[in-house]
Amino acid sequence: MARPNEPDPDCSLCPRLHDFALKNRDRFPDWHNAPVETWYPPEGSSAVELLIVGLAPGLRGANRTGVPFVGDDSGALLHETLARHGLAENDATPASADQPRLKGIAITNAVRCVPPENKPVGAEINTCRRFLTAAIEAMPRLKVIITLGRISHDSTIRALGGKPAHHPFSHGAKTAMGNMCIISSYHCSRYNTNTGRLTVEMFDAVFESAVRWLD
Ligand code: URA
């Protein structure tokens, strides 16, 4: 059973992603292979002040473990960075949604199912946005959203009722929508870190900005 406002575990709103999940259930029977729900702090959605929005579950990361940004290199960098900025209790790669204890932070994805080759198509991003919108609406104390990558950024702006052309993506850019500050970052994928497009210092600067805004 999904939590309210979360996709059904056998969600078939996006036929291509549903087919891919079915194939993955055959290939990797011990893995999660289903939509990945938002990861909330133990206090629940009403305690969330900072939301991090990724692209979509990684095949061997969230799609395996069932927890956003848990189980792959992107997750390791994200959790180390959260801990360095006092936003998580430790920087260990968590084994489950209970560790580390996030402090007023939720983590989710613009697209909840793993897409083939990590590339969701426009219709899938648009279809899945209803879950991002619902998650944001369930966070009355939300002050800052960090978006990881352009797809996540544009979908978040649309989820908030804005137009990406009025709030363009650029690494480190901040934009205000209502009482909320949206900070964009390059995605912390290994592709971006290996090519030097995103350095640890650049990623740190995004979180420093978020912490300043939260204060
Ligand atoms: N893991 C996620 O959950 N989302 C991403 O965008 C990348 C890795």
GROMACS .gro file of N, CA and C in nm, residues 55 64 70 76 80 86 90-91 95 104 106 129 150 171 173 183 192 197:
model
   54
   55LEU      N    1   1.649   1.356  -0.999
   55LEU     CA    2   1.590   1.328  -1.131
   55LEU      C    3   1.496   1.207  -1.122
   64ARG      N    4   1.706  -0.013  -0.641
   64ARG     CA    5   1.743  -0.138  -0.570
   64ARG      C    6   1.697  -0.130  -0.424
   70VAL      N    7   1.985   0.644  -0.207
   70VAL     CA    8   2.050   0.546  -0.119
   70VAL      C    9   2.096   0.429  -0.205
   76ALA      N   10   2.590   0.879  -0.207
   76ALA     CA   11   2.701   0.893  -0.113
   76ALA      C   12   2.746   1.039  -0.107
   80GLU      N   13   2.712   1.276   0.226
   80GLU     CA   14   2.832   1.336   0.286
   80GLU      C   15   2.815   1.487   0.293
   86GLY      N   16   2.571   2.001   0.849
   86GLY     CA   17   2.490   1.987   0.971
   86GLY      C   18   2.346   1.950   0.942
   90ASN      N   19   2.501   1.190   1.035
   90ASN     CA   20   2.632   1.133   1.001
   90ASN      C   21   2.643   1.121   0.851
   91ASP      N   22   2.766   1.097   0.804
   91ASP     CA   23   2.785   1.095   0.660
   91ASP      C   24   2.793   0.952   0.605
   95ALA      N   25   2.192   0.260   0.505
   95ALA     CA   26   2.150   0.128   0.459
   95ALA      C   27   2.000   0.124   0.441
  104GLY      N   28   1.495   1.778   0.935
  104GLY     CA   29   1.399   1.867   0.868
  104GLY      C   30   1.410   1.865   0.717
  106ALA      N   31   1.350   1.652   0.343
  106ALA     CA   32   1.292   1.541   0.266
  106ALA      C   33   1.368   1.530   0.134
  129ARG      N   34   0.459   1.449  -1.232
  129ARG     CA   35   0.466   1.574  -1.155
  129ARG      C   36   0.357   1.581  -1.048
  150ARG      N   37   1.868   1.997  -1.453
  150ARG     CA   38   1.769   2.082  -1.521
  150ARG      C   39   1.628   2.022  -1.521
  171HIS      N   40   2.351   2.651  -1.260
  171HIS     CA   41   2.409   2.600  -1.135
  171HIS      C   42   2.430   2.713  -1.034
  173ALA      N   43   2.209   2.910  -0.911
  173ALA     CA   44   2.111   3.020  -0.917
  173ALA      C   45   2.002   3.001  -0.811
  183ILE      N   46   1.689   2.667  -0.522
  183ILE     CA   47   1.832   2.678  -0.556
  183ILE      C   48   1.863   2.565  -0.652
  192ASN      N   49   2.873   1.379  -1.385
  192ASN     CA   50   2.908   1.521  -1.364
  192ASN      C   51   3.031   1.538  -1.276
  197ARG      N   52   3.235   1.875  -1.419
  197ARG     CA   53   3.125   1.972  -1.435
  197ARG      C   54   3.074   2.016  -1.297
   0.00000   0.00000   0.00000
